[in-house]
GROMACS .gro file of C-alpha atoms in nm:
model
  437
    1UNK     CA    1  19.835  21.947   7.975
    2UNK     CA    2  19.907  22.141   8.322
    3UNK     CA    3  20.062  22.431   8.288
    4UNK     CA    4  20.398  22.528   8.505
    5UNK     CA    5  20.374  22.882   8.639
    6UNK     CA    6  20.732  23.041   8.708
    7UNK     CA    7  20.747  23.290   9.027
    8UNK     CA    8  20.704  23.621   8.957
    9UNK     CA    9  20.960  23.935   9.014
   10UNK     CA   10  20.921  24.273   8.967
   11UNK     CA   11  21.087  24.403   8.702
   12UNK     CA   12  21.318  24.635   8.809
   13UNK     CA   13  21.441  24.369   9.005
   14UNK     CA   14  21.653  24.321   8.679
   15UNK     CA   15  21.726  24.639   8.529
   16UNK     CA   16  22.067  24.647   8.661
   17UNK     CA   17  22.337  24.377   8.603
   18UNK     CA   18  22.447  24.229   8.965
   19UNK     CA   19  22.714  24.387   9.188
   20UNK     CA   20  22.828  24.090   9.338
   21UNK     CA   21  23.177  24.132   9.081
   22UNK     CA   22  23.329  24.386   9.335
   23UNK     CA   23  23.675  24.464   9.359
   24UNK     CA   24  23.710  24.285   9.666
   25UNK     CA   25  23.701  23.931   9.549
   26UNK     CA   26  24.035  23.762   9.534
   27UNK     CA   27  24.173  23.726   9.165
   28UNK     CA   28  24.105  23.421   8.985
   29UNK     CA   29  24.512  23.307   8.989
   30UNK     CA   30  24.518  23.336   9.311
   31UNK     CA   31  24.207  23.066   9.378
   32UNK     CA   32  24.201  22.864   9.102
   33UNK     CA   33  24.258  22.547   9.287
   34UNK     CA   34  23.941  22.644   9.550
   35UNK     CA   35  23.736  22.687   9.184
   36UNK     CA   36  23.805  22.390   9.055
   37UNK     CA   37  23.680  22.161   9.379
   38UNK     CA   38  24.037  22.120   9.548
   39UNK     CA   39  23.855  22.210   9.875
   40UNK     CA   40  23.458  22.052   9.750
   41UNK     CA   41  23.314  22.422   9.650
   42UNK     CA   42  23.307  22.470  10.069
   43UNK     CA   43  23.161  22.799  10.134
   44UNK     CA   44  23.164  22.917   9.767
   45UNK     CA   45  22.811  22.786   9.627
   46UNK     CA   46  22.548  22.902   9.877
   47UNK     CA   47  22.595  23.188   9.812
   48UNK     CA   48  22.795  23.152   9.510
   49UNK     CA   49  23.113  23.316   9.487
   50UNK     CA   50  23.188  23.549   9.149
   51UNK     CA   51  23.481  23.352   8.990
   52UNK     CA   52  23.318  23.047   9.077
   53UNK     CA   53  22.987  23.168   8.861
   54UNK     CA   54  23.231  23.322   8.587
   55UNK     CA   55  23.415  23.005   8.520
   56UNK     CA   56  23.095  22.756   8.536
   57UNK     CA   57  22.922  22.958   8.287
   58UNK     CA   58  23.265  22.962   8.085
   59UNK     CA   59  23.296  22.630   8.110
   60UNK     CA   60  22.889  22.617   7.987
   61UNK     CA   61  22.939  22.815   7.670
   62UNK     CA   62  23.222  22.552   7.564
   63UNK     CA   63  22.909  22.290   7.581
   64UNK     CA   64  22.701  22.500   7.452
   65UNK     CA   65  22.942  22.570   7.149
   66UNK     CA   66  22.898  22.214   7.093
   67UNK     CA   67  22.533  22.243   6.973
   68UNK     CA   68  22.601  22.551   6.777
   69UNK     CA   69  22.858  22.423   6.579
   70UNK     CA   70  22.733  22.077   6.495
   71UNK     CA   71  22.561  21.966   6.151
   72UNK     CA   72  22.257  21.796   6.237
   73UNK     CA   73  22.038  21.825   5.918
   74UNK     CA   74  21.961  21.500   5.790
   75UNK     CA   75  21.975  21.618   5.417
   76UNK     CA   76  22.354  21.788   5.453
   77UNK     CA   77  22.607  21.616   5.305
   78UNK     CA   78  22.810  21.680   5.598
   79UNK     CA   79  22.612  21.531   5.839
   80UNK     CA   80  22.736  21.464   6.198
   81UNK     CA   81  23.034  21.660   6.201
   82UNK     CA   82  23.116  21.998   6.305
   83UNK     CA   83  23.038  22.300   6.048
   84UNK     CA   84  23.456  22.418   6.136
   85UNK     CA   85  23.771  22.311   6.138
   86UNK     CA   86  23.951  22.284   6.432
   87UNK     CA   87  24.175  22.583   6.348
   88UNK     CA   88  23.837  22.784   6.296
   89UNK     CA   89  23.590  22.727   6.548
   90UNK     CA   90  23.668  22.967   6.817
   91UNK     CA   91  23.696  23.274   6.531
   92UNK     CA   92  23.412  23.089   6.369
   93UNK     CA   93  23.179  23.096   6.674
   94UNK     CA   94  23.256  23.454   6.820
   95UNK     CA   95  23.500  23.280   7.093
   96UNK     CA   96  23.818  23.444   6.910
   97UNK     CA   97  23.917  23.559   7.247
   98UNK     CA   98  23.883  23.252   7.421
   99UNK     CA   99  24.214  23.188   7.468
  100UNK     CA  100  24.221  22.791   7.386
  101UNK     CA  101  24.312  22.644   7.076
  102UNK     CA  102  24.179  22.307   6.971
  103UNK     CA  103  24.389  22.029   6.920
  104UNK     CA  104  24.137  21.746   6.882
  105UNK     CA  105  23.818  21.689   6.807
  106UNK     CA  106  23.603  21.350   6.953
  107UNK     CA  107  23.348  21.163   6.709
  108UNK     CA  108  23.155  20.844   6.825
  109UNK     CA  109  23.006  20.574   6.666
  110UNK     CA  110  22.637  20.428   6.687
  111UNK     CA  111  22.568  20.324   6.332
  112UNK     CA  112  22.411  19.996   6.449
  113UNK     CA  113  22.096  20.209   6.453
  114UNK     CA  114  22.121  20.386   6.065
  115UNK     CA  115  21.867  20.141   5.903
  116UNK     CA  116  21.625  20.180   6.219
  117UNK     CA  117  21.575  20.584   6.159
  118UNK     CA  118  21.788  20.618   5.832
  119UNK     CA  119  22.061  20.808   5.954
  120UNK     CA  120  22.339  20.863   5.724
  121UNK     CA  121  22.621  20.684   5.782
  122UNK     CA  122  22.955  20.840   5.888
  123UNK     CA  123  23.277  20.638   5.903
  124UNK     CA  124  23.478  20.873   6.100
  125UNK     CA  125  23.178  20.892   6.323
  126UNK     CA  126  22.951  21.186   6.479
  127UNK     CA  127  23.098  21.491   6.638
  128UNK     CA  128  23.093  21.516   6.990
  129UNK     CA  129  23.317  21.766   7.135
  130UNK     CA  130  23.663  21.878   7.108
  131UNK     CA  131  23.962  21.893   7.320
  132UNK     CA  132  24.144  22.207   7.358
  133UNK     CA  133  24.454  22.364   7.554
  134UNK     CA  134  24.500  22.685   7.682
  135UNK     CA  135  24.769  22.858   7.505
  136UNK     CA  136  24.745  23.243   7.516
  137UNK     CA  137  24.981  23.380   7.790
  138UNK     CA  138  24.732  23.677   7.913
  139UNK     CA  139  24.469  23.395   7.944
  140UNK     CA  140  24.724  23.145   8.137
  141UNK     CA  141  24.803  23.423   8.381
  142UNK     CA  142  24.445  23.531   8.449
  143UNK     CA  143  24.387  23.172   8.490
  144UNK     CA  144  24.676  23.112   8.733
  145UNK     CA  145  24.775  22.800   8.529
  146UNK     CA  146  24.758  22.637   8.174
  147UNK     CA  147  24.402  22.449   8.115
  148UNK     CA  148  24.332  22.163   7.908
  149UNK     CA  149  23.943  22.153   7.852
  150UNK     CA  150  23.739  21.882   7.709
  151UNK     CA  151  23.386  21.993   7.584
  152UNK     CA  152  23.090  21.695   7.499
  153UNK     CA  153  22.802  21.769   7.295
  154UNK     CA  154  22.467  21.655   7.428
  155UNK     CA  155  22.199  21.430   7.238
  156UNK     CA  156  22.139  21.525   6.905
  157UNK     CA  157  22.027  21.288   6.680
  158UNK     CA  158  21.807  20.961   6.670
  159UNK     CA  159  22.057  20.741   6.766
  160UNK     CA  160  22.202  20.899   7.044
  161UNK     CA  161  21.829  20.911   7.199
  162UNK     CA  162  21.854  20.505   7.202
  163UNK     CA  163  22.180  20.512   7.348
  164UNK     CA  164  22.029  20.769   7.645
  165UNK     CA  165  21.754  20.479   7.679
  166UNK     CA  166  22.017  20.193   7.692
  167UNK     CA  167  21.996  20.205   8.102
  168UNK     CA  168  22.121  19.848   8.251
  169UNK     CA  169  22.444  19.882   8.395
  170UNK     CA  170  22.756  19.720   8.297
  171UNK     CA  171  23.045  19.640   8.404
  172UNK     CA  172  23.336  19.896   8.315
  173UNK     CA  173  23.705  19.749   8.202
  174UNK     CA  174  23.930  19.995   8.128
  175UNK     CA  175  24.292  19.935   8.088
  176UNK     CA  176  24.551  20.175   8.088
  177UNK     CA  177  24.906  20.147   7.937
  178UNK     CA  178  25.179  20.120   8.160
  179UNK     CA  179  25.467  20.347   8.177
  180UNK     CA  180  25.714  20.111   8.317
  181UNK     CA  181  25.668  19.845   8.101
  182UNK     CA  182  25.440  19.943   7.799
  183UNK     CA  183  25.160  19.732   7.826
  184UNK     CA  184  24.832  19.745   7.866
  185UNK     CA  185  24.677  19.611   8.212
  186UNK     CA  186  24.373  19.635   8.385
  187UNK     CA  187  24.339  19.790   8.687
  188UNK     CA  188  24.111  19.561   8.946
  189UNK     CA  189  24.076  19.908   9.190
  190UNK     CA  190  23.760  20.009   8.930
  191UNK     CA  191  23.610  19.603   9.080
  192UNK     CA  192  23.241  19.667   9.098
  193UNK     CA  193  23.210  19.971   8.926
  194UNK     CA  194  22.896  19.948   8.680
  195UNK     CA  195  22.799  20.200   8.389
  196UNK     CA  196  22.503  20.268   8.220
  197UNK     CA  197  22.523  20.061   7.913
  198UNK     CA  198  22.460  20.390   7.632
  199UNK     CA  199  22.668  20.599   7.753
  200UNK     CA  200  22.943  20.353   7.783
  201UNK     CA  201  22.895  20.181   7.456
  202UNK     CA  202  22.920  20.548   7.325
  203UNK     CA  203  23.223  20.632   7.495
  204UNK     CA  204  23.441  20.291   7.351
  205UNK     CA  205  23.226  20.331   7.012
  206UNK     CA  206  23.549  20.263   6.773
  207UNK     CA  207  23.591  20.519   6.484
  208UNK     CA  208  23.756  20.590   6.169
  209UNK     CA  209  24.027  20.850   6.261
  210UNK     CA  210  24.229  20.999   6.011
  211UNK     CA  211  24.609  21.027   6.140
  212UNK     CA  212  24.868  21.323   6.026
  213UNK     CA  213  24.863  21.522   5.682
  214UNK     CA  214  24.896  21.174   5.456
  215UNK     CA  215  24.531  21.147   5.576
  216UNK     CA  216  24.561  20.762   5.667
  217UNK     CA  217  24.300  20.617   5.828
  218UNK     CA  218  24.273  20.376   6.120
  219UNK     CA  219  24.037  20.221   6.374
  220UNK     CA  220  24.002  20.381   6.694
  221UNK     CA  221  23.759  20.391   6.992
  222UNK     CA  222  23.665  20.748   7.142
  223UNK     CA  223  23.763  20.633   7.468
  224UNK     CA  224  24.130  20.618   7.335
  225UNK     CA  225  24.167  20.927   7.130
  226UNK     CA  226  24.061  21.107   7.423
  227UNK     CA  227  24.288  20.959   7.644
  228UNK     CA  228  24.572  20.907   7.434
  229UNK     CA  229  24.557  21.309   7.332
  230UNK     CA  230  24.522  21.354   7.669
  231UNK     CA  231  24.871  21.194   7.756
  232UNK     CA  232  24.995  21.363   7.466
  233UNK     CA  233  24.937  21.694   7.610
  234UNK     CA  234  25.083  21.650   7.910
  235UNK     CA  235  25.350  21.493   7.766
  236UNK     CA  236  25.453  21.843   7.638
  237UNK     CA  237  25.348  22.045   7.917
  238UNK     CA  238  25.487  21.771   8.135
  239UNK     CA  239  25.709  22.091   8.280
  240UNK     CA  240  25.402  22.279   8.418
  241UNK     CA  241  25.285  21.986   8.586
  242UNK     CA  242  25.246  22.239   8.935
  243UNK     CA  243  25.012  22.460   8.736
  244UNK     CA  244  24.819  22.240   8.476
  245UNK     CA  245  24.413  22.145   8.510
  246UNK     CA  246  24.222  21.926   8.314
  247UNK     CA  247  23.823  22.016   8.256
  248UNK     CA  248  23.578  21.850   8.189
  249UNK     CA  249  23.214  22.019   8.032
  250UNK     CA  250  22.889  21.863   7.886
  251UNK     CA  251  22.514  21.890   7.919
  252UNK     CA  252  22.285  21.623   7.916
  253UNK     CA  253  22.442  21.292   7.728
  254UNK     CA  254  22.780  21.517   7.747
  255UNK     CA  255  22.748  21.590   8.134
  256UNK     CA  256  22.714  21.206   8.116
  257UNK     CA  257  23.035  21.134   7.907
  258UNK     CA  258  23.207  21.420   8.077
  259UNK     CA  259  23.206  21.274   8.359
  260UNK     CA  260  23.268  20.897   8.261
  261UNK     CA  261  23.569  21.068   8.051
  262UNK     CA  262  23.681  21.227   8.358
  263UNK     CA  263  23.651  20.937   8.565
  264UNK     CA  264  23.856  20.752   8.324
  265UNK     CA  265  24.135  21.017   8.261
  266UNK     CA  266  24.201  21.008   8.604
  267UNK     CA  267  24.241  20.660   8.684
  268UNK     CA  268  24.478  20.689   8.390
  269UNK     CA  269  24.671  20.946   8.578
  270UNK     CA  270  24.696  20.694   8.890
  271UNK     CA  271  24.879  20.456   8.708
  272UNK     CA  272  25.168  20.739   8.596
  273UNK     CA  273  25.415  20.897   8.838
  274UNK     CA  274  25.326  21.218   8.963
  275UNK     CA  275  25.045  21.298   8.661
  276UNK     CA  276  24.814  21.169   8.983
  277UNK     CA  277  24.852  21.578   9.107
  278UNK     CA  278  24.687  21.723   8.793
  279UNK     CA  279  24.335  21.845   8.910
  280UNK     CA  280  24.082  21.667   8.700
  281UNK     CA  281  23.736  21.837   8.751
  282UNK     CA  282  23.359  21.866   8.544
  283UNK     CA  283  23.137  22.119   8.544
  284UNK     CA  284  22.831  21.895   8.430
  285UNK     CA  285  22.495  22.073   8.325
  286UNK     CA  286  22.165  21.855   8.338
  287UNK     CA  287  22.376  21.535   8.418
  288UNK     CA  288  22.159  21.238   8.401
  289UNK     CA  289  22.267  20.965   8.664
  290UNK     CA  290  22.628  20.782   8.507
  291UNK     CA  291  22.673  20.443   8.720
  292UNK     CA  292  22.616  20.267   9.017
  293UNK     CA  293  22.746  20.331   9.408
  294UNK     CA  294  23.078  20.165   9.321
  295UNK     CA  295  23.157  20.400   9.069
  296UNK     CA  296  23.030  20.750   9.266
  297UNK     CA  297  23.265  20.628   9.578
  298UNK     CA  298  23.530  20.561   9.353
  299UNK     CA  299  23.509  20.915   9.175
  300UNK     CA  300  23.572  21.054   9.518
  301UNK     CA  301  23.807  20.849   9.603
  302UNK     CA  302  24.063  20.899   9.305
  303UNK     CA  303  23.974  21.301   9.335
  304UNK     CA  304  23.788  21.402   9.067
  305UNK     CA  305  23.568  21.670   9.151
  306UNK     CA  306  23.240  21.696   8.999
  307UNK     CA  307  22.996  22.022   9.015
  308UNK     CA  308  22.646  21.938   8.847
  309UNK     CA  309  22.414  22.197   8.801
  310UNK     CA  310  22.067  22.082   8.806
  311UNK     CA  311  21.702  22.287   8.679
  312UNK     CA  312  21.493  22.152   8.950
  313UNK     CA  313  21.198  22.098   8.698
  314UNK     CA  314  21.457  21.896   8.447
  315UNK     CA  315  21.340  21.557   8.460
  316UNK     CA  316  21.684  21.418   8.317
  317UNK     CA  317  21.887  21.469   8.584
  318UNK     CA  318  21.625  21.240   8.779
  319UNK     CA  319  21.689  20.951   8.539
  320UNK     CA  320  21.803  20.656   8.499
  321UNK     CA  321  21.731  20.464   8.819
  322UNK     CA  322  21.382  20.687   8.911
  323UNK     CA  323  21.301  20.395   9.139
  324UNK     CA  324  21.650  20.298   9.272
  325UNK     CA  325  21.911  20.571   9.342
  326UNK     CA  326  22.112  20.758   9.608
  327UNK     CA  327  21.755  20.911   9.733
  328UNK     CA  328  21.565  20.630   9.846
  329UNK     CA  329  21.840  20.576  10.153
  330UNK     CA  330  21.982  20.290  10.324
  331UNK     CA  331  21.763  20.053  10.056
  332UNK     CA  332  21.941  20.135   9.746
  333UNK     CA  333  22.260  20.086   9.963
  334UNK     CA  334  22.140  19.705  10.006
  335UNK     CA  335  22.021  19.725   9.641
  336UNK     CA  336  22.278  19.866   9.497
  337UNK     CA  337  22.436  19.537   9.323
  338UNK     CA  338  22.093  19.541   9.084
  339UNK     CA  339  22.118  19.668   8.748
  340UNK     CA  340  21.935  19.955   8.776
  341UNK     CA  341  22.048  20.110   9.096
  342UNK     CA  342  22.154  20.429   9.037
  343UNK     CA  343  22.360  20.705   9.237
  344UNK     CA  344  22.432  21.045   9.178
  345UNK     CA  345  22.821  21.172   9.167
  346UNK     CA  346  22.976  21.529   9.302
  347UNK     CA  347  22.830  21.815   9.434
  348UNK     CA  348  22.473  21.912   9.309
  349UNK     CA  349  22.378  22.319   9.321
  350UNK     CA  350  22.002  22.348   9.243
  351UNK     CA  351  21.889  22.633   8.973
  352UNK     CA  352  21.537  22.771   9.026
  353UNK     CA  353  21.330  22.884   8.758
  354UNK     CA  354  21.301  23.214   8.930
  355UNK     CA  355  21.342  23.469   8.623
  356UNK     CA  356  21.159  23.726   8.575
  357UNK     CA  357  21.244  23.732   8.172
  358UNK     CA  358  21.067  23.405   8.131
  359UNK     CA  359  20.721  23.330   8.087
  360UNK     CA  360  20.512  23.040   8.178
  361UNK     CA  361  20.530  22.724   7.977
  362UNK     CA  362  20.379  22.342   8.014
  363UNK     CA  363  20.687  22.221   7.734
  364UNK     CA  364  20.888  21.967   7.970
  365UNK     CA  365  21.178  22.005   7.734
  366UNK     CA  366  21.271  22.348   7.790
  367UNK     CA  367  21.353  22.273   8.160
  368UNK     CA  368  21.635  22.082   7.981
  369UNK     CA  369  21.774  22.340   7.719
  370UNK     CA  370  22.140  22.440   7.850
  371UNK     CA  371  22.057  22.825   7.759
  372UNK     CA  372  21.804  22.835   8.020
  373UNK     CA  373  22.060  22.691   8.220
  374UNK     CA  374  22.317  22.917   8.207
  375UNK     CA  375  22.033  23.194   8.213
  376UNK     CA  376  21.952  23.116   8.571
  377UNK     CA  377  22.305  23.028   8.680
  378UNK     CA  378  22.336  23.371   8.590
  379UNK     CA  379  22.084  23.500   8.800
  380UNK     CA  380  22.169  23.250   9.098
  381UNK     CA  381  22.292  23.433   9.433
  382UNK     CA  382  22.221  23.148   9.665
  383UNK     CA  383  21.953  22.913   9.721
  384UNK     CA  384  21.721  23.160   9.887
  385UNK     CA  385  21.780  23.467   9.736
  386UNK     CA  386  21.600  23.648   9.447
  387UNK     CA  387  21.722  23.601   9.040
  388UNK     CA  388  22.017  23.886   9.032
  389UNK     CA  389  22.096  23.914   8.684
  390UNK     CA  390  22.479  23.958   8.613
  391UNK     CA  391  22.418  24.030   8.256
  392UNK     CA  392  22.399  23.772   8.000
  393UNK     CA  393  22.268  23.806   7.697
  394UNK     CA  394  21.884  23.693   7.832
  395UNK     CA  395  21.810  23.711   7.425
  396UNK     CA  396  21.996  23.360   7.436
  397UNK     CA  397  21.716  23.168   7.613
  398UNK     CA  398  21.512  23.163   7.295
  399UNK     CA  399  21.796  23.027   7.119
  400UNK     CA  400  21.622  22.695   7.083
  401UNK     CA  401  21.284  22.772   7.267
  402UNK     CA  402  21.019  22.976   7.289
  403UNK     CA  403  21.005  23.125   7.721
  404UNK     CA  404  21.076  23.465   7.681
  405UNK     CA  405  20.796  23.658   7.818
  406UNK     CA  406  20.646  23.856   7.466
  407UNK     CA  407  20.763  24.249   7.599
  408UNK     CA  408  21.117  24.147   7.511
  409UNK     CA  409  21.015  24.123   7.158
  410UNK     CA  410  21.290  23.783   7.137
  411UNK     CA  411  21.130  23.538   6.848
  412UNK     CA  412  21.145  23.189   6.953
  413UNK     CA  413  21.429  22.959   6.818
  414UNK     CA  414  21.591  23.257   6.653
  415UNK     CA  415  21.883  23.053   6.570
  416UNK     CA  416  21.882  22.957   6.170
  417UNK     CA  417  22.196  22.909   5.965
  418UNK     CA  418  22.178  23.118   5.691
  419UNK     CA  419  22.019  23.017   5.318
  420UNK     CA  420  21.996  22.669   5.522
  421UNK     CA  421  22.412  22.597   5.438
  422UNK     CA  422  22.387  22.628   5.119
  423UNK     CA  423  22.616  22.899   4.953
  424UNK     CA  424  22.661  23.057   4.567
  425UNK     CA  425  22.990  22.960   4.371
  426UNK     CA  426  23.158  23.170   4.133
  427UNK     CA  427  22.907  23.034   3.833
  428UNK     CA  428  22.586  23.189   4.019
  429UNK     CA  429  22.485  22.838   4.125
  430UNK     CA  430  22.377  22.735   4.503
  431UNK     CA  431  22.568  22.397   4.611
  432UNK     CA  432  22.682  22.287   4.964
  433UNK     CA  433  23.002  22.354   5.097
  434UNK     CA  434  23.275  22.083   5.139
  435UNK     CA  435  23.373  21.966   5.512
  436UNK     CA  436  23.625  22.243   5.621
  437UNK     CA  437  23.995  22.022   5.734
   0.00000   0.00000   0.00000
């Protein structure tokens, strides 16, 4: 298999942590509108501005929180949902100071698969993210308004894979409830918008959601717990309407449903008067393609701004639609009412694999692992300038992976949860913990 060799630096070239965070840059409160795409990122990606860096790789540790803190092992008894509860995962995680607080957390359904790869079943679903507000003053004012942030977990397990694979496009009908009259009607203004099939069959999987403290249970899709705790939560901050933003974060299959979820949010916001203001932007991390050109000129049009951050040797950001998409030119345009025509959405900023901390490798997949990601958005200056590293942790890379060049001393996929989950109860014996609530 070939082999992928990585540019070389000198070393000292790293030694330092970047002084690009002068004391000349304007203060975050003061710009916050610029950061999150109110003006398309012009003149702040190339080279890339300090706050803007700060809050993308923010923004990327909420996604990337969404790995740490999901069950995956096919032999736990809590299987595919998050090791917290919601009151616990930023202290559980080392994110105390975050800032947020969750209010929500968003499971999906794809049991159709269990019998093909014997995946236990889960009626409330698998974890996929969580929804959180802003609620710590110090935060708010650093942030120059109150954020509501919506964090999606990438692929995972089995099934989720086959839903990634699930590439035709469909047709999208959303409806949206009405505030006048308080029904539900669907908007034609989405006419000729297509979706891939997975990740929309994902997004309106229907769950079993557990409602208040009496713990009753009742059937809901994911599409409208996110949206309906989304109009919840603006419902109370409905008086900071000037200074509210809603964000959206994912890698991978959650860049994907980050931005359909975005897309959908705010065409929900069209239909209610003056919630159409509220800045709705995603900060999307090895985004595969999400729909057709009816659905990228629409995105635009309604004013969601999307950044996507792309490894330029990740193949998933080049899929679906590797034949048929936005770079084969006036073609796909003529094409673009076939199935598997394909366009990109946003703004794109390219990330080189210019570090000098990591070592050559022929493994496709670790083009694709978000730590790497934020690793050399870290490093990035500007398209043509050197890796500058502004100090991250570079012992995250081999999270998951093994690219670490050996002097570090870093073992590969360091990340273990202790004794495997299991823990020992008061009588000496080793058991499994129950779900936290």
């Amino acid at each position: 298999m070939a082999v992928f060799p990585l540019p070389q630096l000198e070393d000292n070239a790293v030694l330092l942590p970047s002084s690009q965070t002068n004391s000349t840059q304007p203060q975050l409160c003061d710009v916050w509108r610029d950061i999150q795409g109110a003006h398309n990122w012009n003149g702040l990606l190339d080279p890339m501005v300090p706050n803007l860096k700060a809050e993308a790789l923010r923004y990327g540790n909420l996604a990337q929180l969404c790995y740490d803190a999901f069950d995956g092992k096919s032999y736990s008894k809590n299987y595919g949902t998050c090791y917290h509860s919601k009151r616990d995962l930023f202290n559980k995680m080392g994110m105390s100071e975050s800032g947020y607080q969750v209010t929500k957390y968003v499971y999906a359904n794809t049991n159709l698969l269990n019998q093909v790869f014997g995946e236990k079943p889960k009626d409330q679903g698998v974890w996929l993210g969580f929804i959180a507000v802003c609620t710590d003053p110090n935060e708010i004012r650093r942030l120059g308004r109150r954020d509501i942030v919506i964090a999606w977990r990438g692929t995972q397990t089995a099934e989720e894979w086959i839903e990634d694979l699930r590439d035709i496009l469909v047709p999208t009908r959303l409806s949206y409830r009405c505030k006048r009259t308080g029904k539900n009607q669907e908007h034609h203004f989405a006419d000729g918008v297509l979706i891939e099939r997975g990740f929309l069959s994902c997004y309106t999987s229907t769950v079993r959601h557990r409602q208040g403290a009496a713990g009753a249970t009742v059937n809901i899709s994911t599409r409208d717990l996110v949206v309906s705790e989304i109009e919840r939560l603006i419902q109370v901050y409905e008086k900071e309407m000037d200074n509210l933003s809603i964000t959206f974060t994912g890698h991978s299959l959650g860049a994907a449903l980050a931005t359909l979820s975005a897309y959908d949010i705010k065409q929900m916001l069209c239909t209610k008067h003056n919630f159409h203001q509220i800045p709705v932007t995603v900060f999307a991390f090895a985004s595969p393609r999400v729909g057709n050109l009816a659905f990228a000129k629409r995105v635009e049009e309604i004013g969601v701004k999307v950044l996507r951050f792309v490894n330029k040797r990740d193949v998933v950001p080049k899929v679906p639609g590797v034949c048929m998409n936005e770079n084969v030119g006036c073609l796909s345009k003529l094409l673009h009412w076939l199935p598997w025509t394909y366009f990109h959405v946003g703004f794109e900023l390219p990330l080189h694999n210019n570090s000098p901390f990591i070592q050559q490798t022929h493994n496709l997949a670790y083009f694709h692992n978000l730590e790497l990601y934020l690793h050399l958005l870290d490093g990035y200056v500007g398209s043509k300038q050197p890796f500058s590293w502004s100090g991250r942790d570079h012992a995250l890379v081999n999270k998951s992976c093994d690219l670490l060049r050996e002097k570090y001393e870093i073992p590969p996929k360091w990340w273990q949860e202790q004794n495997k989950g299991l823990v020992k109860g008061p009588d000496g014996k080793w058991t499994q913990p129950s779900e936290e609530e």
